[in-house]
PDB file of C-alpha atoms and ligand atoms in Angstrom:
ATOM      1  CA  MET I  22     120.672 195.445  34.561  1.00  0.00           C
ATOM      2  CA  GLU I  23     119.498 198.859  33.437  1.00  0.00           C
ATOM      3  CA  GLY I  24     116.624 199.749  31.125  1.00  0.00           C
ATOM      4  CA  TYR I  25     113.785 197.516  32.519  1.00  0.00           C
ATOM      5  CA  GLU I  26     111.283 200.406  32.718  1.00  0.00           C
ATOM      6  CA  SER I  27     111.721 201.417  28.935  1.00  0.00           C
ATOM      7  CA  PHE I  28     111.848 197.593  28.072  1.00  0.00           C
ATOM      8  CA  LYS I  29     108.398 197.203  29.748  1.00  0.00           C
ATOM      9  CA  THR I  30     106.811 200.086  27.643  1.00  0.00           C
ATOM     10  CA  LYS I  31     108.210 198.815  24.511  1.00  0.00           C
ATOM     11  CA  ILE I  32     107.091 195.224  25.117  1.00  0.00           C
ATOM     12  CA  TYR I  33     103.539 196.386  25.909  1.00  0.00           C
ATOM     13  CA  GLN I  34     103.443 198.478  22.718  1.00  0.00           C
ATOM     14  CA  PHE I  35     104.784 195.489  20.868  1.00  0.00           C
ATOM     15  CA  THR I  36     102.885 192.552  22.164  1.00  0.00           C
ATOM     16  CA  GLY I  37     100.104 193.860  24.424  1.00  0.00           C
ATOM     17  CA  ILE I  38     101.699 192.173  27.514  1.00  0.00           C
ATOM     18  CA  ASN I  39     101.889 194.444  30.473  1.00  0.00           C
ATOM     19  CA  LEU I  40     104.891 193.368  32.438  1.00  0.00           C
ATOM     20  CA  SER I  41     103.961 195.910  35.155  1.00  0.00           C
ATOM     21  CA  SER I  42     101.226 193.672  36.236  1.00  0.00           C
ATOM     22  CA  TYR I  43     103.576 190.835  36.939  1.00  0.00           C
ATOM     23  CA  LYS I  44     105.710 190.773  40.173  1.00  0.00           C
ATOM     24  CA  GLU I  45     108.660 192.594  39.276  1.00  0.00           C
ATOM     25  CA  ARG I  46     111.554 190.827  41.035  1.00  0.00           C
ATOM     26  CA  GLN I  47     110.559 187.477  39.718  1.00  0.00           C
ATOM     27  CA  MET I  48     109.837 188.766  36.132  1.00  0.00           C
ATOM     28  CA  LYS I  49     113.056 190.735  35.908  1.00  0.00           C
ATOM     29  CA  ARG I  50     115.177 187.768  37.117  1.00  0.00           C
ATOM     30  CA  ARG I  51     113.610 185.499  34.401  1.00  0.00           C
ATOM     31  CA  ILE I  52     113.948 188.022  31.584  1.00  0.00           C
ATOM     32  CA  GLU I  53     117.675 188.761  32.613  1.00  0.00           C
ATOM     33  CA  SER I  54     118.568 185.174  32.564  1.00  0.00           C
ATOM     34  CA  LEU I  55     117.168 184.851  29.264  1.00  0.00           C
ATOM     35  CA  ILE I  56     119.005 187.943  28.038  1.00  0.00           C
ATOM     36  CA  SER I  57     122.355 186.439  29.118  1.00  0.00           C
ATOM     37  CA  ARG I  58     121.644 182.898  27.844  1.00  0.00           C
ATOM     38  CA  ASN I  59     121.121 184.693  24.327  1.00  0.00           C
ATOM     39  CA  LYS I  60     124.286 186.550  24.860  1.00  0.00           C
ATOM     40  CA  PHE I  61     122.779 190.166  24.567  1.00  0.00           C
ATOM     41  CA  SER I  62     124.519 192.920  26.506  1.00  0.00           C
ATOM     42  CA  GLY I  63     121.306 194.343  27.982  1.00  0.00           C
ATOM     43  CA  TYR I  64     117.545 195.081  27.425  1.00  0.00           C
ATOM     44  CA  GLU I  65     117.983 197.451  24.627  1.00  0.00           C
ATOM     45  CA  SER I  66     119.909 195.267  22.271  1.00  0.00           C
ATOM     46  CA  TYR I  67     117.735 192.285  23.214  1.00  0.00           C
ATOM     47  CA  PHE I  68     114.531 194.185  22.362  1.00  0.00           C
ATOM     48  CA  SER I  69     115.799 195.433  18.988  1.00  0.00           C
ATOM     49  CA  GLU I  70     116.479 191.811  17.950  1.00  0.00           C
ATOM     50  CA  LEU I  71     113.260 190.725  19.368  1.00  0.00           C
ATOM     51  CA  LYS I  72     111.289 193.025  17.162  1.00  0.00           C
ATOM     52  CA  LYS I  73     112.932 191.491  14.111  1.00  0.00           C
ATOM     53  CA  ASN I  74     113.333 187.741  14.995  1.00  0.00           C
ATOM     54  CA  LYS I  75     110.118 185.873  15.387  1.00  0.00           C
ATOM     55  CA  ASP I  76     111.864 182.801  17.014  1.00  0.00           C
ATOM     56  CA  LEU I  77     113.267 184.935  19.756  1.00  0.00           C
ATOM     57  CA  LEU I  78     109.991 186.654  20.362  1.00  0.00           C
ATOM     58  CA  GLU I  79     108.299 183.235  20.656  1.00  0.00           C
ATOM     59  CA  GLU I  80     111.036 182.013  22.987  1.00  0.00           C
ATOM     60  CA  PHE I  81     110.548 185.342  25.141  1.00  0.00           C
ATOM     61  CA  ILE I  82     106.724 184.707  25.399  1.00  0.00           C
ATOM     62  CA  ASN I  83     107.236 181.139  26.097  1.00  0.00           C
ATOM     63  CA  TYR I  84     109.745 181.567  28.802  1.00  0.00           C
ATOM     64  CA  LEU I  85     107.681 184.363  30.370  1.00  0.00           C
ATOM     65  CA  THR I  86     104.356 182.454  30.503  1.00  0.00           C
ATOM     66  CA  ILE I  87     105.554 179.317  32.337  1.00  0.00           C
ATOM     67  CA  ASN I  88     103.262 176.739  30.873  1.00  0.00           C
ATOM     68  CA  VAL I  89     103.694 173.984  33.447  1.00  0.00           C
ATOM     69  CA  SER I  90     100.555 171.848  33.953  1.00  0.00           C
ATOM     70  CA  GLU I  91      99.212 168.553  34.517  1.00  0.00           C
ATOM     71  CA  PHE I  92      95.929 166.627  34.412  1.00  0.00           C
ATOM     72  CA  ARG I  93      93.860 166.812  37.730  1.00  0.00           C
ATOM     73  CA  ARG I  94      96.571 169.046  39.426  1.00  0.00           C
ATOM     74  CA  ASN I  95      96.198 168.918  43.023  1.00  0.00           C
ATOM     75  CA  PRO I  96      93.735 165.924  42.835  1.00  0.00           C
ATOM     76  CA  GLN I  97      92.090 166.491  46.250  1.00  0.00           C
ATOM     77  CA  GLN I  98      90.805 169.859  45.033  1.00  0.00           C
ATOM     78  CA  TRP I  99      89.386 168.127  41.863  1.00  0.00           C
ATOM     79  CA  ASP I 100      87.712 165.643  44.119  1.00  0.00           C
ATOM     80  CA  VAL I 101      85.975 168.383  45.985  1.00  0.00           C
ATOM     81  CA  LEU I 102      84.842 169.934  42.532  1.00  0.00           C
ATOM     82  CA  GLU I 103      83.496 166.509  41.476  1.00  0.00           C
ATOM     83  CA  LYS I 104      81.763 165.573  44.764  1.00  0.00           C
ATOM     84  CA  ASP I 105      80.583 168.893  46.238  1.00  0.00           C
ATOM     85  CA  ILE I 106      80.720 171.685  43.822  1.00  0.00           C
ATOM     86  CA  MET I 107      79.638 170.257  40.494  1.00  0.00           C
ATOM     87  CA  PRO I 108      76.485 168.466  41.749  1.00  0.00           C
ATOM     88  CA  SER I 109      75.235 171.728  43.090  1.00  0.00           C
ATOM     89  CA  ILE I 110      76.138 173.696  39.978  1.00  0.00           C
ATOM     90  CA  LEU I 111      74.305 171.043  37.910  1.00  0.00           C
ATOM     91  CA  GLN I 112      71.093 171.595  39.961  1.00  0.00           C
ATOM     92  CA  LYS I 113      70.992 175.124  38.902  1.00  0.00           C
ATOM     93  CA  SER I 114      72.295 174.761  35.285  1.00  0.00           C
ATOM     94  CA  LYS I 115      71.733 171.567  33.147  1.00  0.00           C
ATOM     95  CA  LYS I 116      74.500 172.695  30.683  1.00  0.00           C
ATOM     96  CA  PRO I 117      76.778 174.867  32.672  1.00  0.00           C
ATOM     97  CA  LYS I 118      79.043 177.452  30.994  1.00  0.00           C
ATOM     98  CA  ILE I 119      82.460 176.839  32.073  1.00  0.00           C
ATOM     99  CA  TRP I 120      85.731 178.793  31.530  1.00  0.00           C
ATOM    100  CA  SER I 121      89.207 177.576  32.080  1.00  0.00           C
ATOM    101  CA  ALA I 122      91.171 180.681  32.171  1.00  0.00           C
ATOM    102  CA  ALA I 123      95.043 180.467  31.647  1.00  0.00           C
ATOM    103  CA  CYS I 124      94.557 176.892  30.494  1.00  0.00           C
ATOM    104  CA  SER I 125      98.069 176.545  29.155  1.00  0.00           C
ATOM    105  CA  THR I 126      98.528 173.384  27.161  1.00  0.00           C
ATOM    106  CA  GLY I 127      95.070 171.984  27.757  1.00  0.00           C
ATOM    107  CA  GLU I 128      95.426 169.519  30.629  1.00  0.00           C
ATOM    108  CA  GLU I 129      93.027 171.554  32.781  1.00  0.00           C
ATOM    109  CA  PRO I 130      90.058 172.061  30.367  1.00  0.00           C
ATOM    110  CA  TYR I 131      90.522 168.289  29.231  1.00  0.00           C
ATOM    111  CA  THR I 132      90.394 167.249  32.858  1.00  0.00           C
ATOM    112  CA  LEU I 133      87.014 169.188  33.139  1.00  0.00           C
ATOM    113  CA  VAL I 134      85.722 167.237  30.170  1.00  0.00           C
ATOM    114  CA  MET I 135      86.646 164.062  31.742  1.00  0.00           C
ATOM    115  CA  LEU I 136      84.980 165.161  35.162  1.00  0.00           C
ATOM    116  CA  MET I 137      81.778 166.418  33.506  1.00  0.00           C
ATOM    117  CA  ASN I 138      81.379 163.170  31.435  1.00  0.00           C
ATOM    118  CA  LYS I 139      80.593 161.654  34.918  1.00  0.00           C
ATOM    119  CA  PHE I 140      77.531 163.696  34.992  1.00  0.00           C
ATOM    120  CA  MET I 141      76.514 164.034  31.265  1.00  0.00           C
ATOM    121  CA  PRO I 142      77.186 162.711  27.819  1.00  0.00           C
ATOM    122  CA  LEU I 143      80.456 164.038  26.156  1.00  0.00           C
ATOM    123  CA  SER I 144      78.502 165.654  23.217  1.00  0.00           C
ATOM    124  CA  GLU I 145      76.650 167.960  25.792  1.00  0.00           C
ATOM    125  CA  ILE I 146      79.864 169.314  27.388  1.00  0.00           C
ATOM    126  CA  GLU I 147      81.236 172.670  26.455  1.00  0.00           C
ATOM    127  CA  ILE I 148      84.442 174.157  28.044  1.00  0.00           C
ATOM    128  CA  HIS I 149      85.766 177.602  26.991  1.00  0.00           C
ATOM    129  CA  ALA I 150      89.593 177.553  27.562  1.00  0.00           C
ATOM    130  CA  THR I 151      91.840 180.525  27.000  1.00  0.00           C
ATOM    131  CA  ASP I 152      95.412 181.442  27.289  1.00  0.00           C
ATOM    132  CA  ILE I 153      97.763 184.371  26.247  1.00  0.00           C
ATOM    133  CA  ASP I 154     100.362 182.096  24.819  1.00  0.00           C
ATOM    134  CA  SER I 155      99.491 180.851  21.331  1.00  0.00           C
ATOM    135  CA  GLY I 156     102.236 178.340  21.448  1.00  0.00           C
ATOM    136  CA  ALA I 157     100.601 176.688  24.587  1.00  0.00           C
ATOM    137  CA  LEU I 158      97.317 176.663  22.659  1.00  0.00           C
ATOM    138  CA  GLU I 159      98.750 174.898  19.635  1.00  0.00           C
ATOM    139  CA  LYS I 160     100.051 172.255  21.924  1.00  0.00           C
ATOM    140  CA  ALA I 161      96.691 171.964  23.607  1.00  0.00           C
ATOM    141  CA  ASP I 162      95.103 171.451  20.127  1.00  0.00           C
ATOM    142  CA  ILE I 163      97.719 168.733  19.334  1.00  0.00           C
ATOM    143  CA  GLY I 164      96.803 167.070  22.649  1.00  0.00           C
ATOM    144  CA  MET I 165      99.778 164.899  23.045  1.00  0.00           C
ATOM    145  CA  TYR I 166     101.258 164.342  26.598  1.00  0.00           C
ATOM    146  CA  ASN I 167     103.816 162.461  28.365  1.00  0.00           C
ATOM    147  CA  GLU I 168     103.104 159.893  31.142  1.00  0.00           C
ATOM    148  CA  LYS I 169     104.070 162.446  33.952  1.00  0.00           C
ATOM    149  CA  ALA I 170     101.337 164.723  32.866  1.00  0.00           C
ATOM    150  CA  THR I 171      98.667 162.035  33.554  1.00  0.00           C
ATOM    151  CA  LYS I 172      99.865 160.743  36.841  1.00  0.00           C
ATOM    152  CA  ASN I 173      97.010 162.068  38.892  1.00  0.00           C
ATOM    153  CA  LEU I 174      94.285 160.595  36.622  1.00  0.00           C
ATOM    154  CA  PRO I 175      92.493 157.401  37.516  1.00  0.00           C
ATOM    155  CA  PRO I 176      93.855 154.583  35.246  1.00  0.00           C
ATOM    156  CA  ASP I 177      90.393 154.084  33.940  1.00  0.00           C
ATOM    157  CA  ASP I 178      90.264 157.719  32.854  1.00  0.00           C
ATOM    158  CA  VAL I 179      93.537 157.288  31.051  1.00  0.00           C
ATOM    159  CA  LYS I 180      92.217 154.254  29.216  1.00  0.00           C
ATOM    160  CA  ARG I 181      89.020 155.840  28.213  1.00  0.00           C
ATOM    161  CA  PHE I 182      90.113 159.317  27.196  1.00  0.00           C
ATOM    162  CA  PHE I 183      93.614 158.644  25.650  1.00  0.00           C
ATOM    163  CA  LEU I 184      95.163 156.769  22.794  1.00  0.00           C
ATOM    164  CA  ARG I 185      98.575 155.465  23.704  1.00  0.00           C
ATOM    165  CA  ASN I 186     101.279 156.437  21.093  1.00  0.00           C
ATOM    166  CA  GLY I 187     104.582 155.058  22.084  1.00  0.00           C
ATOM    167  CA  ASP I 188     105.569 156.954  25.185  1.00  0.00           C
ATOM    168  CA  PHE I 189     102.947 159.515  24.517  1.00  0.00           C
ATOM    169  CA  TYR I 190      99.272 159.894  25.326  1.00  0.00           C
ATOM    170  CA  GLN I 191      97.108 161.355  22.781  1.00  0.00           C
ATOM    171  CA  ILE I 192      93.799 162.862  23.971  1.00  0.00           C
ATOM    172  CA  LYS I 193      90.870 161.456  22.037  1.00  0.00           C
ATOM    173  CA  LYS I 194      89.060 163.672  19.510  1.00  0.00           C
ATOM    174  CA  GLU I 195      85.706 163.167  21.189  1.00  0.00           C
ATOM    175  CA  VAL I 196      87.234 164.978  24.251  1.00  0.00           C
ATOM    176  CA  LYS I 197      89.024 167.544  22.288  1.00  0.00           C
ATOM    177  CA  ASP I 198      85.776 168.354  20.431  1.00  0.00           C
ATOM    178  CA  GLN I 199      84.253 169.628  23.617  1.00  0.00           C
ATOM    179  CA  VAL I 200      86.841 172.291  24.386  1.00  0.00           C
ATOM    180  CA  LYS I 201      86.780 175.607  22.482  1.00  0.00           C
ATOM    181  CA  PHE I 202      90.330 177.189  22.849  1.00  0.00           C
ATOM    182  CA  LYS I 203      90.981 180.790  22.226  1.00  0.00           C
ATOM    183  CA  LYS I 204      93.656 183.266  22.696  1.00  0.00           C
ATOM    184  CA  HIS I 205      92.887 185.778  25.525  1.00  0.00           C
ATOM    185  CA  ASN I 206      94.981 188.137  27.591  1.00  0.00           C
ATOM    186  CA  LEU I 207      93.460 188.214  31.175  1.00  0.00           C
ATOM    187  CA  LEU I 208      95.015 191.803  31.740  1.00  0.00           C
ATOM    188  CA  GLU I 209      93.492 193.381  28.531  1.00  0.00           C
ATOM    189  CA  ASP I 210      90.671 191.337  26.937  1.00  0.00           C
ATOM    190  CA  LYS I 211      86.966 191.282  27.663  1.00  0.00           C
ATOM    191  CA  TYR I 212      85.893 188.423  29.971  1.00  0.00           C
ATOM    192  CA  PRO I 213      82.955 186.278  29.053  1.00  0.00           C
ATOM    193  CA  ASP I 214      79.817 186.495  31.109  1.00  0.00           C
ATOM    194  CA  ASN I 215      77.137 184.377  32.706  1.00  0.00           C
ATOM    195  CA  CYS I 216      79.641 181.608  33.715  1.00  0.00           C
ATOM    196  CA  ASP I 217      78.613 178.908  36.106  1.00  0.00           C
ATOM    197  CA  LEU I 218      82.245 177.928  36.832  1.00  0.00           C
ATOM    198  CA  ILE I 219      85.532 179.696  36.272  1.00  0.00           C
ATOM    199  CA  ILE I 220      88.737 177.916  36.833  1.00  0.00           C
ATOM    200  CA  CYS I 221      91.695 180.129  37.018  1.00  0.00           C
ATOM    201  CA  ARG I 222      94.548 178.382  38.682  1.00  0.00           C
ATOM    202  CA  ASN I 223      98.317 178.891  39.039  1.00  0.00           C
ATOM    203  CA  VAL I 224      98.474 182.203  37.094  1.00  0.00           C
ATOM    204  CA  MET I 225      97.446 184.743  39.690  1.00  0.00           C
ATOM    205  CA  ILE I 226     100.700 183.964  41.765  1.00  0.00           C
ATOM    206  CA  TYR I 227     102.555 185.799  38.997  1.00  0.00           C
ATOM    207  CA  PHE I 228     100.547 189.008  39.299  1.00  0.00           C
ATOM    208  CA  THR I 229     101.000 192.101  41.696  1.00  0.00           C
ATOM    209  CA  GLU I 230      98.375 192.698  44.474  1.00  0.00           C
ATOM    210  CA  ASP I 231      96.747 195.541  42.535  1.00  0.00           C
ATOM    211  CA  THR I 232      96.439 193.415  39.484  1.00  0.00           C
ATOM    212  CA  LYS I 233      94.945 190.534  41.400  1.00  0.00           C
ATOM    213  CA  SER I 234      92.423 192.828  42.952  1.00  0.00           C
ATOM    214  CA  VAL I 235      91.246 194.118  39.403  1.00  0.00           C
ATOM    215  CA  MET I 236      91.051 190.505  38.167  1.00  0.00           C
ATOM    216  CA  TYR I 237      88.879 189.329  41.040  1.00  0.00           C
ATOM    217  CA  HIS I 238      86.381 192.076  40.438  1.00  0.00           C
ATOM    218  CA  LYS I 239      86.423 190.996  36.620  1.00  0.00           C
ATOM    219  CA  PHE I 240      85.941 187.376  37.666  1.00  0.00           C
ATOM    220  CA  HIS I 241      83.051 188.421  39.827  1.00  0.00           C
ATOM    221  CA  ASP I 242      81.358 190.069  36.957  1.00  0.00           C
ATOM    222  CA  ALA I 243      81.959 187.146  34.716  1.00  0.00           C
ATOM    223  CA  LEU I 244      79.997 184.710  36.878  1.00  0.00           C
ATOM    224  CA  LYS I 245      76.273 184.313  37.275  1.00  0.00           C
ATOM    225  CA  PRO I 246      74.968 184.874  40.732  1.00  0.00           C
ATOM    226  CA  GLY I 247      75.707 181.630  42.487  1.00  0.00           C
ATOM    227  CA  GLY I 248      78.487 180.878  40.093  1.00  0.00           C
ATOM    228  CA  VAL I 249      81.871 179.484  41.442  1.00  0.00           C
ATOM    229  CA  LEU I 250      85.458 180.426  41.056  1.00  0.00           C
ATOM    230  CA  PHE I 251      88.037 177.756  41.500  1.00  0.00           C
ATOM    231  CA  VAL I 252      91.722 179.022  42.208  1.00  0.00           C
ATOM    232  CA  GLY I 253      95.068 177.322  42.630  1.00  0.00           C
ATOM    233  CA  SER I 254      96.431 175.914  45.783  1.00  0.00           C
ATOM    234  CA  THR I 255      98.562 178.821  46.779  1.00  0.00           C
ATOM    235  CA  GLU I 256      96.119 181.385  45.570  1.00  0.00           C
ATOM    236  CA  GLN I 257      93.550 181.751  48.329  1.00  0.00           C
ATOM    237  CA  ILE I 258      91.739 185.028  48.127  1.00  0.00           C
ATOM    238  CA  ILE I 259      92.268 187.330  51.133  1.00  0.00           C
ATOM    239  CA  MET I 260      89.054 188.907  52.304  1.00  0.00           C
ATOM    240  CA  PRO I 261      86.939 187.667  49.335  1.00  0.00           C
ATOM    241  CA  ASN I 262      84.037 189.670  50.567  1.00  0.00           C
ATOM    242  CA  ARG I 263      85.739 192.652  48.993  1.00  0.00           C
ATOM    243  CA  TYR I 264      84.856 191.190  45.608  1.00  0.00           C
ATOM    244  CA  LYS I 265      81.365 190.010  46.597  1.00  0.00           C
ATOM    245  CA  LEU I 266      82.635 186.320  46.794  1.00  0.00           C
ATOM    246  CA  THR I 267      81.838 183.955  49.493  1.00  0.00           C
ATOM    247  CA  PRO I 268      84.256 180.981  50.490  1.00  0.00           C
ATOM    248  CA  LEU I 269      82.468 177.833  49.746  1.00  0.00           C
ATOM    249  CA  LYS I 270      85.299 175.360  50.426  1.00  0.00           C
ATOM    250  CA  THR I 271      89.058 176.010  50.511  1.00  0.00           C
ATOM    251  CA  PHE I 272      90.009 177.340  46.851  1.00  0.00           C
ATOM    252  CA  PHE I 273      86.388 177.729  45.826  1.00  0.00           C
ATOM    253  CA  TYR I 274      84.388 180.940  45.987  1.00  0.00           C
ATOM    254  CA  GLN I 275      80.831 181.685  45.167  1.00  0.00           C
ATOM    255  CA  LYS I 276      79.313 184.833  43.683  1.00  0.00           C
ATOM    256  CA  LYS I 277      76.698 186.149  46.089  1.00  0.00           C
TER     257      LYS I 277
HETATM  258  C1  SAM E 326     101.489 177.739  35.248  1.00  0.00           C
HETATM  259  S1  SAM E 326     100.418 177.845  33.781  1.00  0.00           S
HETATM  260  C2  SAM E 326      98.745 177.336  34.663  1.00  0.00           C
HETATM  261  C3  SAM E 326      98.152 176.227  33.839  1.00  0.00           C
HETATM  262  C4  SAM E 326      96.775 175.592  34.513  1.00  0.00           C
HETATM  263  N1  SAM E 326      95.825 176.653  34.757  1.00  0.00           N
HETATM  264  C5  SAM E 326      97.229 174.901  35.678  1.00  0.00           C
HETATM  265  O1  SAM E 326      96.763 175.293  36.835  1.00  0.00           O
HETATM  266  O2  SAM E 326      97.789 173.750  35.579  1.00  0.00           O
HETATM  267  C6  SAM E 326     100.146 179.509  33.634  1.00  0.00           C
HETATM  268  C7  SAM E 326      99.565 179.971  32.455  1.00  0.00           C
HETATM  269  O3  SAM E 326      99.095 181.319  32.535  1.00  0.00           O
HETATM  270  C8  SAM E 326      99.242 181.851  31.237  1.00  0.00           C
HETATM  271  N2  SAM E 326      99.196 183.349  31.418  1.00  0.00           N
HETATM  272  C9  SAM E 326     100.183 184.230  31.887  1.00  0.00           C
HETATM  273  N3  SAM E 326      99.794 185.495  31.733  1.00  0.00           N
HETATM  274  C10 SAM E 326      98.513 185.525  31.163  1.00  0.00           C
HETATM  275  C11 SAM E 326      97.671 186.594  30.852  1.00  0.00           C
HETATM  276  N4  SAM E 326      98.004 187.912  31.062  1.00  0.00           N
HETATM  277  N5  SAM E 326      96.428 186.171  30.301  1.00  0.00           N
HETATM  278  C12 SAM E 326      96.167 184.966  30.148  1.00  0.00           C
HETATM  279  N6  SAM E 326      97.059 183.836  30.389  1.00  0.00           N
HETATM  280  C13 SAM E 326      98.119 184.190  31.005  1.00  0.00           C
HETATM  281  C14 SAM E 326     100.621 181.399  30.754  1.00  0.00           C
HETATM  282  O4  SAM E 326     100.650 181.474  29.298  1.00  0.00           O
HETATM  283  C15 SAM E 326     100.520 179.853  31.259  1.00  0.00           C
HETATM  284  O5  SAM E 326      99.974 179.005  30.180  1.00  0.00           O
END
């Protein structure tokens, strides 16, 4: 399909999303299937309608951002966080600053609250959670999940932190209150600073190598010395030393 280059420019001007930072083949394939599904002839006519039609724009952003998530995704890695990494973070900071970047519909930051509650009272926990997709953040705020999303959680945690509502699981208010959700674009917006732990999982895979490299530098700057970056299971950093990060355990990197 012709016209992707100028579509990228127009989308950037219109939404602030820079499609050039995402792997092109994958992104083009997704957008083109959306264009055909909506019966547009090409990029140009699709964009003209996107500008006018809020639902279409929302569908576009939703489709683009792939919000798949689950509680305690890749449980073995969360076990490492709980048993090895968190105790050493807590030795340095009594109230660690934790950022769940690209948190999607909330499963990741809520998992963090449950994990931290093994070490401290709920009221002392504060998780910063961000995503580019306001639709995902709204769902996170509603906090209603199906059974599949909770499959990796210990049954005791499901009982303690959720209210059963028919086929759904509602995250309890006391968990929700400990998470501050905010819209944030990892490619454009300022990163927080002084973080003890940053969790950024299952989003880097969508970005080009150049973009990843810029982001690893920014994550480095966002961490305290000794702070830890936790990445997704297919997202190991090649030569982390380039970013002044030291491998601690597989999928965990420490700022020197
Ligand atoms: C597959 S989900 C990952 C959710 C969670 N971190 C996990 O591992 O289960 C990817 C998320 O990245 C978000 N995302 C994509 N591009 C982004 C960007 N430029 N800035 C912030 N978030 C972004 C999407 O909206 C989506 O919610």
